[in-house]
PDB file of C-alpha atoms in Angstrom:
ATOM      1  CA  UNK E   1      72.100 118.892 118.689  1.00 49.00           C
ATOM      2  CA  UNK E   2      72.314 122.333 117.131  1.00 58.00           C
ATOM      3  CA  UNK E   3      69.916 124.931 117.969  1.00 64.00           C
ATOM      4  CA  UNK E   4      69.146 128.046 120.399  1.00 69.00           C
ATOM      5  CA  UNK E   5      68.577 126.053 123.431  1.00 77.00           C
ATOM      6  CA  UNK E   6      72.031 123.789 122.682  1.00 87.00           C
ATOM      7  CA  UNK E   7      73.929 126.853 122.277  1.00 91.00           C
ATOM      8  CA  UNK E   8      72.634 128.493 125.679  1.00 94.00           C
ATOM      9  CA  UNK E   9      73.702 125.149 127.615  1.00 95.00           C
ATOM     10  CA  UNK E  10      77.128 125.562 125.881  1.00 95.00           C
ATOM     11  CA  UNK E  11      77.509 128.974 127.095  1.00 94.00           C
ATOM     12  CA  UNK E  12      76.143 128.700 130.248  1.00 96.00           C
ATOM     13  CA  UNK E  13      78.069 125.639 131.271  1.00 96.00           C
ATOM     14  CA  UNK E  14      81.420 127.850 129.641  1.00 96.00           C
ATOM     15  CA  UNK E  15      80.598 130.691 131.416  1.00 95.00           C
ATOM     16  CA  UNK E  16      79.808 129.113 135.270  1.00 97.00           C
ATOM     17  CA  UNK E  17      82.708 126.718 135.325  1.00 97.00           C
ATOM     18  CA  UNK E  18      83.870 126.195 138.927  1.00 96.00           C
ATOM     19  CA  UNK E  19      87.466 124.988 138.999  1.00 96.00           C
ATOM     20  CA  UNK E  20      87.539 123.558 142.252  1.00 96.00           C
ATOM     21  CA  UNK E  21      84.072 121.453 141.513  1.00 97.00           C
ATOM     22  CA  UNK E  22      86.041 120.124 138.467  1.00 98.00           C
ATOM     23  CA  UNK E  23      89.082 119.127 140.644  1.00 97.00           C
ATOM     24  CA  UNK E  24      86.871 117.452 143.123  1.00 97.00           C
ATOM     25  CA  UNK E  25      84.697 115.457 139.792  1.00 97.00           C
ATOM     26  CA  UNK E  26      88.172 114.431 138.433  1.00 98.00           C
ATOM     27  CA  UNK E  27      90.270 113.331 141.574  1.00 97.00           C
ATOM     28  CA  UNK E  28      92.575 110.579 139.528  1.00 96.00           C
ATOM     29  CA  UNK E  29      92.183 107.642 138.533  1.00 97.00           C
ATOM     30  CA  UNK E  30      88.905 108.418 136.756  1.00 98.00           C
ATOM     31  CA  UNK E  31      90.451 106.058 134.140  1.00 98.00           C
ATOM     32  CA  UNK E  32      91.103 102.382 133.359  1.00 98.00           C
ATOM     33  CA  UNK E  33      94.670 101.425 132.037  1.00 98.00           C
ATOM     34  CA  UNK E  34      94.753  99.344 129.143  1.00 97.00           C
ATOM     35  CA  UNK E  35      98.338  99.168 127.995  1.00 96.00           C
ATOM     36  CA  UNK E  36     100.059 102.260 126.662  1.00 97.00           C
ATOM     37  CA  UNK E  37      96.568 103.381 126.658  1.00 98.00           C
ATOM     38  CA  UNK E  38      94.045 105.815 129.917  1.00 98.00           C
ATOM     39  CA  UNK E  39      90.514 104.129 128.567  1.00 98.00           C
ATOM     40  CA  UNK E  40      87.789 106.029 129.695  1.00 98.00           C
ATOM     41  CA  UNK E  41      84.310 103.990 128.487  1.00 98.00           C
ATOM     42  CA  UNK E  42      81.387 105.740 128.847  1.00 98.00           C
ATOM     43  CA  UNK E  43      79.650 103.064 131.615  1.00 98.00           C
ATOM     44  CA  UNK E  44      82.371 104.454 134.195  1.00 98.00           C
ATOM     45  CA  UNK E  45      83.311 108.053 132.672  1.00 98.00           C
ATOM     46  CA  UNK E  46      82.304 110.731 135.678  1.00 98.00           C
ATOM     47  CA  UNK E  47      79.694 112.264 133.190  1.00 98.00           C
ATOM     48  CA  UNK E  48      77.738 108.767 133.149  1.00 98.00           C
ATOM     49  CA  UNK E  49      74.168 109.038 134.655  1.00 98.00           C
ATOM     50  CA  UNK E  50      73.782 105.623 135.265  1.00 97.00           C
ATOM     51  CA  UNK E  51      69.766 106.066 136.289  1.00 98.00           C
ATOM     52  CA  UNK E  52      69.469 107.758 132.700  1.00 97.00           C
ATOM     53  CA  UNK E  53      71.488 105.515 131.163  1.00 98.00           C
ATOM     54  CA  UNK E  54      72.807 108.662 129.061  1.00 98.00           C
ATOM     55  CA  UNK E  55      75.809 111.375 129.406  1.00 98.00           C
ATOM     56  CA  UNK E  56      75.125 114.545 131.530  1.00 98.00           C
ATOM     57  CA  UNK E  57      76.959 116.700 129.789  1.00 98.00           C
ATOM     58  CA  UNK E  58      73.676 118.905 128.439  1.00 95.00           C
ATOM     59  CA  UNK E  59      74.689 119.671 124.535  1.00 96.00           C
ATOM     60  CA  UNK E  60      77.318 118.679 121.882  1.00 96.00           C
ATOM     61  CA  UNK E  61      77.541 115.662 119.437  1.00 95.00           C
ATOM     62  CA  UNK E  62      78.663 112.801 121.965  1.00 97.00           C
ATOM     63  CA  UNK E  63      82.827 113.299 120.727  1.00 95.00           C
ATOM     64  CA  UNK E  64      81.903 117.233 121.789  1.00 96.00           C
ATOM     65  CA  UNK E  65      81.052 115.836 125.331  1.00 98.00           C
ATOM     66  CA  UNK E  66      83.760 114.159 125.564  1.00 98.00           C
ATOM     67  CA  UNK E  67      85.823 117.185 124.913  1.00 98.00           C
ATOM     68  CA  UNK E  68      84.170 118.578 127.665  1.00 98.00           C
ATOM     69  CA  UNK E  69      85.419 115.714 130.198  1.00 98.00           C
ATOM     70  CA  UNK E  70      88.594 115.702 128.691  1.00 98.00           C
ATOM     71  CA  UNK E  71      88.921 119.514 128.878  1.00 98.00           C
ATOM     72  CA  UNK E  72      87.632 119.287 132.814  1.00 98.00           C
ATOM     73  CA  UNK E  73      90.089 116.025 132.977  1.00 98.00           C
ATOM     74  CA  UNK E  74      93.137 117.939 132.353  1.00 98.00           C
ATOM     75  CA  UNK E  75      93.163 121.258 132.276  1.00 98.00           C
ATOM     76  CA  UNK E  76      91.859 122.468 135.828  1.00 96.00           C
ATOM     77  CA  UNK E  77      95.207 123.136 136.970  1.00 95.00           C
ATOM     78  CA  UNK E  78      97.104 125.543 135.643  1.00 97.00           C
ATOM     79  CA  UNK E  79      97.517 128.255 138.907  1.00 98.00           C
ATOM     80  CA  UNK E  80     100.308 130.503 138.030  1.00 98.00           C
ATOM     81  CA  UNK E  81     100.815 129.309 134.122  1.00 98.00           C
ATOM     82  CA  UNK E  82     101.214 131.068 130.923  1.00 98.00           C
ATOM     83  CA  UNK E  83      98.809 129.166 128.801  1.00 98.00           C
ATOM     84  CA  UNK E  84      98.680 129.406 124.826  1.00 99.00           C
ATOM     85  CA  UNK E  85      95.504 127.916 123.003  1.00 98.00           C
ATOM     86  CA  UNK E  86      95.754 127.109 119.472  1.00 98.00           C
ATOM     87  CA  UNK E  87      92.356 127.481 117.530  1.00 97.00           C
ATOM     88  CA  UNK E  88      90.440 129.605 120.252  1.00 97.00           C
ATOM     89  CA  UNK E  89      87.409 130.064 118.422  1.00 93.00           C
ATOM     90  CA  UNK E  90      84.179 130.909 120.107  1.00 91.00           C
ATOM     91  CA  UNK E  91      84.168 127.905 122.541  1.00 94.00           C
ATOM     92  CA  UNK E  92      85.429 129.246 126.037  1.00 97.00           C
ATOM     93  CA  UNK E  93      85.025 126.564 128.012  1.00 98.00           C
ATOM     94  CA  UNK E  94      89.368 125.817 128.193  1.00 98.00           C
ATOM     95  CA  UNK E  95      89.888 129.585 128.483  1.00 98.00           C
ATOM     96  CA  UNK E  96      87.652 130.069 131.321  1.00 98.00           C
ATOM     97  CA  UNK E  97      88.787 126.964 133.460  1.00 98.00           C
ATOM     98  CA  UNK E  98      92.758 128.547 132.601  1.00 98.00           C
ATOM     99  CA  UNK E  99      91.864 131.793 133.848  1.00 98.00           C
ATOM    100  CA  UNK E 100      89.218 131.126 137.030  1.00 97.00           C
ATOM    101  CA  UNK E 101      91.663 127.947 137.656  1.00 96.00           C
ATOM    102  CA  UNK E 102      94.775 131.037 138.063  1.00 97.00           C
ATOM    103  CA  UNK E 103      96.452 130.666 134.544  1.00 98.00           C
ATOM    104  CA  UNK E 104      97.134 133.666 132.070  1.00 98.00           C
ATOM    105  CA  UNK E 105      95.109 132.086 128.835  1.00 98.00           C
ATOM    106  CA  UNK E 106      96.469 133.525 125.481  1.00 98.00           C
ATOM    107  CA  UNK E 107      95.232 132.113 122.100  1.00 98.00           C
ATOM    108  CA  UNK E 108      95.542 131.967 118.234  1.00 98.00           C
ATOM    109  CA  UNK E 109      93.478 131.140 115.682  1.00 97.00           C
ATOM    110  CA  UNK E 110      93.815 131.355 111.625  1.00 96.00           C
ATOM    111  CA  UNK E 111      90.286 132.627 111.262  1.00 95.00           C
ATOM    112  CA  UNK E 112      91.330 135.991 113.188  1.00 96.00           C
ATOM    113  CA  UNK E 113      91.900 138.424 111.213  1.00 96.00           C
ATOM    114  CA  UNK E 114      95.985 139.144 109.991  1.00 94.00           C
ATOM    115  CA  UNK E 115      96.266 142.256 111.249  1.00 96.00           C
ATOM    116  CA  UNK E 116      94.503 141.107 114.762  1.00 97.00           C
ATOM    117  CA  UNK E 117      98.404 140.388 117.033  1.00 96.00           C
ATOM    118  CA  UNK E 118      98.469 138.064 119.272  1.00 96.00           C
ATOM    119  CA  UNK E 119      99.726 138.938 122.775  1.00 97.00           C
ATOM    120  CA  UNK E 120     100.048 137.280 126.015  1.00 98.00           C
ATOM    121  CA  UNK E 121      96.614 137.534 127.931  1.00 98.00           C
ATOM    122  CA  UNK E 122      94.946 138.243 124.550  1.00 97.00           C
ATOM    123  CA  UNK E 123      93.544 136.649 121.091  1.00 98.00           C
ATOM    124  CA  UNK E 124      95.111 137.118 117.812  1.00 98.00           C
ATOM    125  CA  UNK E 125      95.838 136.048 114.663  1.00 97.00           C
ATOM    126  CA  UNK E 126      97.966 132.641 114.532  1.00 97.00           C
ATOM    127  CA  UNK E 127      98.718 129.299 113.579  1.00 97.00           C
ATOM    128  CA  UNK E 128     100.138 125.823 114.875  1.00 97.00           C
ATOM    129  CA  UNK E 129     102.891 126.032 111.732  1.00 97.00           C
ATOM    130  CA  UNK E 130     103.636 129.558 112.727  1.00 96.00           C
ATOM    131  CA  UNK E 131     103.346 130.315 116.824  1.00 98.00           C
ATOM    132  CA  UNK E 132     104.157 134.247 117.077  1.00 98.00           C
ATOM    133  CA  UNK E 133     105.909 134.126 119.778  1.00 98.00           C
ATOM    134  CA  UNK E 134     109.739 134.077 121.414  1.00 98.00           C
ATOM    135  CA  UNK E 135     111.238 130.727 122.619  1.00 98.00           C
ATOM    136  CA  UNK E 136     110.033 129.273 126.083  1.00 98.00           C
ATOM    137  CA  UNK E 137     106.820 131.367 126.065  1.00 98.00           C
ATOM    138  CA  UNK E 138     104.584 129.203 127.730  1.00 98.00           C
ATOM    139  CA  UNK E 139     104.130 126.404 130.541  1.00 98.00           C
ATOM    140  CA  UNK E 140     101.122 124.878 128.949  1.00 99.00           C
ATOM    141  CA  UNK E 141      99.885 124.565 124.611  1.00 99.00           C
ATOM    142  CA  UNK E 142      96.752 122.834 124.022  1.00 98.00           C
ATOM    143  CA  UNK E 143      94.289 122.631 121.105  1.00 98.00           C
ATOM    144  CA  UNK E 144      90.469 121.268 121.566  1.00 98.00           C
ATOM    145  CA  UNK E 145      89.849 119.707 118.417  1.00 96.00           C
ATOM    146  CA  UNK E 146      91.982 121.600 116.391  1.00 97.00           C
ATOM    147  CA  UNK E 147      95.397 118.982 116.214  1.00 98.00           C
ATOM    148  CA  UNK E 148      92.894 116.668 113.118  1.00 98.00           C
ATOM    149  CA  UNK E 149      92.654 120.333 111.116  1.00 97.00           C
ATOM    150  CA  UNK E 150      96.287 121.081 110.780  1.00 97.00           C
ATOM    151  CA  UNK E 151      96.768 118.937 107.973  1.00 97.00           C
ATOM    152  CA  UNK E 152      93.493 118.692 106.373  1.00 96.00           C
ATOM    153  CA  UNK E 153      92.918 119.245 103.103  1.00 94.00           C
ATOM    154  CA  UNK E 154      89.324 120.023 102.812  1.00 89.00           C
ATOM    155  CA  UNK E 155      87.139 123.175 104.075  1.00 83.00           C
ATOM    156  CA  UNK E 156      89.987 124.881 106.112  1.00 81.00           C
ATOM    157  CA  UNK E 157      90.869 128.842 106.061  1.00 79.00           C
ATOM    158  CA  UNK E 158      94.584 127.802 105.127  1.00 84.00           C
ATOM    159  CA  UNK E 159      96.857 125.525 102.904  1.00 88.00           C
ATOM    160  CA  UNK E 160      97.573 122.359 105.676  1.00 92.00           C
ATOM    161  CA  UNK E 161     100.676 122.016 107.709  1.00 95.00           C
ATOM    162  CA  UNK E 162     102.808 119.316 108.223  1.00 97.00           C
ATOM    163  CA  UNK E 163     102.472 117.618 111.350  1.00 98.00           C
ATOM    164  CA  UNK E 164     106.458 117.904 112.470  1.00 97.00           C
ATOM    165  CA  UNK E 165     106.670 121.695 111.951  1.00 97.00           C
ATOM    166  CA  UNK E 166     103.942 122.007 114.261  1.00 98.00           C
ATOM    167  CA  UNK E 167     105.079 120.111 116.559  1.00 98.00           C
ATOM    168  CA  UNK E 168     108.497 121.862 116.728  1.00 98.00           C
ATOM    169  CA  UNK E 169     106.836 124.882 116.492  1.00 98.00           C
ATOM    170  CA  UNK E 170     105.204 123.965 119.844  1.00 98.00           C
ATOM    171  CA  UNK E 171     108.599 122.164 121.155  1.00 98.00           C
ATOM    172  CA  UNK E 172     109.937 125.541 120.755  1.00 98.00           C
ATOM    173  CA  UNK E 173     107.437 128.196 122.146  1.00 98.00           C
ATOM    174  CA  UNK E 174     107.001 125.965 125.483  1.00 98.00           C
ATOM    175  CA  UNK E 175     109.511 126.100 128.493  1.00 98.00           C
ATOM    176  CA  UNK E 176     111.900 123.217 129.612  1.00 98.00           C
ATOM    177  CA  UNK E 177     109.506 120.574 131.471  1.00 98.00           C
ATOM    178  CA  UNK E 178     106.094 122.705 129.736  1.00 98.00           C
ATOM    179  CA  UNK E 179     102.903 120.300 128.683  1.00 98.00           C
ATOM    180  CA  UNK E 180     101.790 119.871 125.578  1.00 98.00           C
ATOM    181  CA  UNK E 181      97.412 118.702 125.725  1.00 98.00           C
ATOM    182  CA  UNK E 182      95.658 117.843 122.020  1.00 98.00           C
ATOM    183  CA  UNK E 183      92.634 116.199 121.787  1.00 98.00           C
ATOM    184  CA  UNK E 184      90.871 114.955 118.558  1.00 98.00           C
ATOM    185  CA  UNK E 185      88.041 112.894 117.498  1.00 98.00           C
ATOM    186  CA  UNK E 186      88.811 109.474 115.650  1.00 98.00           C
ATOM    187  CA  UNK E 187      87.304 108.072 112.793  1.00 98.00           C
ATOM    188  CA  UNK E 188      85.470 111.729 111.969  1.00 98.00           C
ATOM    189  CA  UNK E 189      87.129 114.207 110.011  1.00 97.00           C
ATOM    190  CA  UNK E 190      90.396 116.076 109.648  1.00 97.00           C
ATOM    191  CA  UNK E 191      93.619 114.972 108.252  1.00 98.00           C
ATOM    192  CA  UNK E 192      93.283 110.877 107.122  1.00 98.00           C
ATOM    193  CA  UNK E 193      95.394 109.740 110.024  1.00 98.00           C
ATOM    194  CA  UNK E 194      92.189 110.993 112.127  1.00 98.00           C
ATOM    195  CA  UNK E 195      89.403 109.700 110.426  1.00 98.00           C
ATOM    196  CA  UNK E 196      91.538 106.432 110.017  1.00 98.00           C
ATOM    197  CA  UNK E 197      92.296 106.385 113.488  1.00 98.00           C
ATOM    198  CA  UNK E 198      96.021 105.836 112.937  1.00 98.00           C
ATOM    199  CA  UNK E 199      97.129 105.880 116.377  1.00 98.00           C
ATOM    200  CA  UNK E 200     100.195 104.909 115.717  1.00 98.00           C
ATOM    201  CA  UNK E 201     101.250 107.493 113.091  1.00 98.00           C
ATOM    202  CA  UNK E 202      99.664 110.035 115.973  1.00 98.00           C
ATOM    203  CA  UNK E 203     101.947 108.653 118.512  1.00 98.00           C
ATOM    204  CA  UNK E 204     105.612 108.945 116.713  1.00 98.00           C
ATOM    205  CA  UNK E 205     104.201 112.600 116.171  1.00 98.00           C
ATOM    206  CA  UNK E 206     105.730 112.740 120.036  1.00 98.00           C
ATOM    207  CA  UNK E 207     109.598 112.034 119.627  1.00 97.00           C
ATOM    208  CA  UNK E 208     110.536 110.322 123.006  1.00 97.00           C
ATOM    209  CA  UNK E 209     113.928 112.709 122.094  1.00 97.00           C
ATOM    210  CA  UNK E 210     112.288 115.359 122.668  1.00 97.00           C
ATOM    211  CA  UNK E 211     109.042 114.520 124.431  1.00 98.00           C
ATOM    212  CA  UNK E 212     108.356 112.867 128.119  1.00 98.00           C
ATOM    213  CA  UNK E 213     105.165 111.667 130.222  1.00 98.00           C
ATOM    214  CA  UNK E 214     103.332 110.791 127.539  1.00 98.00           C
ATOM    215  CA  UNK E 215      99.844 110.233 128.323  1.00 98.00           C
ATOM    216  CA  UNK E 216      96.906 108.669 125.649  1.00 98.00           C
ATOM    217  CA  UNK E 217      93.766 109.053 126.473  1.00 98.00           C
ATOM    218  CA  UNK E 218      90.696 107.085 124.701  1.00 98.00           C
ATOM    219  CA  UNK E 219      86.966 108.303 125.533  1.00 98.00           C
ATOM    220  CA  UNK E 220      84.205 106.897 124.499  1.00 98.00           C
ATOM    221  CA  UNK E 221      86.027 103.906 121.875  1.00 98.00           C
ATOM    222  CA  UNK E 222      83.995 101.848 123.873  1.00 98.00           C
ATOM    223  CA  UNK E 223      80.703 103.501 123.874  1.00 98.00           C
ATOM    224  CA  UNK E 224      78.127 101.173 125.125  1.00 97.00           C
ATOM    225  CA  UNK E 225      75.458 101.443 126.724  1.00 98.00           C
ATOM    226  CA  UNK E 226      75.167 105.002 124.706  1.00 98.00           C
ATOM    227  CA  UNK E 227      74.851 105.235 121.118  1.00 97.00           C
ATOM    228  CA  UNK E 228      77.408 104.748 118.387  1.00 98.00           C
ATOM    229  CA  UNK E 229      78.141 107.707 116.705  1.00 98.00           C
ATOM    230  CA  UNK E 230      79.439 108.904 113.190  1.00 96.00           C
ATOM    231  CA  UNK E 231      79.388 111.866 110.820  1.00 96.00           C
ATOM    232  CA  UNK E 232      76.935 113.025 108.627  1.00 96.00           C
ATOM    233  CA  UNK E 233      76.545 113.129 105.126  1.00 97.00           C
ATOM    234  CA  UNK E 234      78.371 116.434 104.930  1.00 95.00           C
ATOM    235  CA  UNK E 235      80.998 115.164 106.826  1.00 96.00           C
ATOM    236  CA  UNK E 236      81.524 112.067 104.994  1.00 97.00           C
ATOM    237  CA  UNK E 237      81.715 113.692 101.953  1.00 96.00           C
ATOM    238  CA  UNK E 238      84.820 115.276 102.586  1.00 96.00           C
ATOM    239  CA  UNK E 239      86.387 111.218 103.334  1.00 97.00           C
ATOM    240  CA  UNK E 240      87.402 110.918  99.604  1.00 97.00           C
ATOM    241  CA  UNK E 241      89.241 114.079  99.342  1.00 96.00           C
ATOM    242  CA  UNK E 242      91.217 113.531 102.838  1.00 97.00           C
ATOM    243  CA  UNK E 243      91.887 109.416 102.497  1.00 98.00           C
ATOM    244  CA  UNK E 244      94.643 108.498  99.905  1.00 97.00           C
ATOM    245  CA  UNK E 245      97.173 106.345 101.703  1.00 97.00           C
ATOM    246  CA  UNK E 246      95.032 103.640 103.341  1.00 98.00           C
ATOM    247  CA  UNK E 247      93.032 101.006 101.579  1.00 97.00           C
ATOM    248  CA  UNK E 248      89.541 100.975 100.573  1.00 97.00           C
ATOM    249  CA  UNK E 249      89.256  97.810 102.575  1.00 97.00           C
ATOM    250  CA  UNK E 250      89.827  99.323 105.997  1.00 97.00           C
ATOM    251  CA  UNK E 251      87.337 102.448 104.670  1.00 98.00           C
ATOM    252  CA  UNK E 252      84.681 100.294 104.079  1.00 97.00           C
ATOM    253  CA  UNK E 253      84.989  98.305 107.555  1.00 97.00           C
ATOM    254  CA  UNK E 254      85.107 101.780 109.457  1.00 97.00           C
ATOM    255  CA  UNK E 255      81.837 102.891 107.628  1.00 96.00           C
ATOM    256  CA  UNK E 256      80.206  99.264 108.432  1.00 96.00           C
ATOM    257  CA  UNK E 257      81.477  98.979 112.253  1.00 95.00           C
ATOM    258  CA  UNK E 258      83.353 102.139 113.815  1.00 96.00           C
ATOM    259  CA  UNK E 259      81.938 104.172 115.829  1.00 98.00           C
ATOM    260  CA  UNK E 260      83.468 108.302 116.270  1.00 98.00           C
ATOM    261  CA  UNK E 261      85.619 108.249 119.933  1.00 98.00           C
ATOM    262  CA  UNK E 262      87.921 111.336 121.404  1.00 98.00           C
ATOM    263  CA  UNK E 263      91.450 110.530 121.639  1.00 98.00           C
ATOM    264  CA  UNK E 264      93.662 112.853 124.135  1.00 98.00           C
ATOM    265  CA  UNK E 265      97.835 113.207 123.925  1.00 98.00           C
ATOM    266  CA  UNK E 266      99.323 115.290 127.404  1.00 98.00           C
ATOM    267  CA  UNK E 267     103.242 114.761 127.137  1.00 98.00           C
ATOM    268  CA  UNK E 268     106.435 117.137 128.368  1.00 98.00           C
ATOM    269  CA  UNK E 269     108.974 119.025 127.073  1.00 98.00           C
ATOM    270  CA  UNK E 270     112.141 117.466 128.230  1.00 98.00           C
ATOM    271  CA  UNK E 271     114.149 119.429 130.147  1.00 93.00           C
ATOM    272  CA  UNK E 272     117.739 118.270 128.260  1.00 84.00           C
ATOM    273  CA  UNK E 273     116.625 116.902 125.087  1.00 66.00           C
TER     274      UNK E 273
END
């Protein structure tokens, strides 16, 4: 899916995203409930072409367009919010919908350079173990497939995090009754919880003393009638180096049977934790 021609969809689409058109696709429920669980399969997801029998979102791996429904799901209203994104990279798809949607978008990323300060409205240097900002900054945090890097141990720009400092690092730098948004892909890469698909470990990330609303969102776990999906070589190499607290038994039945899905957490700050 990589290439010149994938790369102009990705901009294009980035750079011509209509807010309201999003609202109107997304108009809730666009989702089935299944427990604790939002399931979103990919036979009724609002990027289904049913006469194609294929998605229509025009590039990515399939868990990349599922980021994009996700992203479109939740994240079209944000009129009159300060917004921080953590791991901005080159993909402006978020920050455009936060800024044409009437939010003030300001991000961090690791792989900016130190000396590059962050500052509200602006890009900067930054990480989810270290936010550089005051207390009650923000309305809205949310990362696009950055939440499975923070502790991963293989290929990153920095040593990994734990899990609960960035969390309280977000608790802190969001106002009473802000949202928290993360998405990830499961059974892919990142820290072993991801690839594993540990939802449950994922979950008590969100301490119900200090968290509310929790939402979980599951795209494409149940992919049919599209393809199943799973990393590469490349990708798969880095398993070994990330896995060491499940057994080789469950490793073996994800490499035989999974197939890669997005998995979205939206939850508030309370207000008197």
């Amino acid at each position: 899916m990589r290439g010149p021609g994938n790369s102009m969809r990705k901009y294009w689409h980035a750079l011509t995203i209509d807010p309201g058109r999003v609202r109107q696709q997304w108009q809730p429920p666009y989702w089935q409930e299944a427990g604790p669980f939002r399931d979103i399969p990919c036979r009724s997801c609002r990027k289904f072409d049913p006469a194609r029998q294929a998605c229509s979102v025009p590039y990515g791996t399939p868990s990349r367009k599922c980021a994009v429904a996700a992203i479109e799901a939740n994240l079209h209203a944000t009129a009159g919010q300060t917004v921080l994104e953590i791991g901005f990279g080159r993909w402006a798809l978020a920050r455009n919908l936060v800024r044409r949607g009437g939010g003030t978008w300001t991000g961090i990323d690791p792989r900016q350079p130190a000396g590059k300060r962050a500052r509200i409205g602006h890009g900067g240097y930054g990480h989810a173990a270290a936010i550089p900002f005051p207390d009650g900054s923000f309305d809205l945090v949310y990362g696009i497939q950055t939440f499975e890097h923070w502790g991963q141990k293989a290929g990153t720009v920095m040593r990994p995090s734990r899990y609960a400092d960035c969390m309280q690092e977000i608790l802190r730098v969001l106002k009473p009754g802000g949202r928290v948004y993360l998405d990830a892909p499961m059974h892919y890469h990142g820290n072993e919880m991801f690839i594993m698909g540990d939802v449950d470990s994922l979950r008590r990330l969100f301490d119900d003393g200090q968290w509310e609303e929790l939402v979980m969102e599951r795209w494409r776990r149940d992919y049919q009638p599209l393809e199943r999906f799973m990393p590469g070589a490349k990708v798969l190499a880095e398993w070994p180096i990330e896995i060491s607290n499940y057994p080789e038994s469950e490793i073996t039945a994800l490499l035989q049977s999974a197939s890669a899905w997005l998995l979205t957490f939206s939850a508030r700050k309370r207000k008197n934790p």
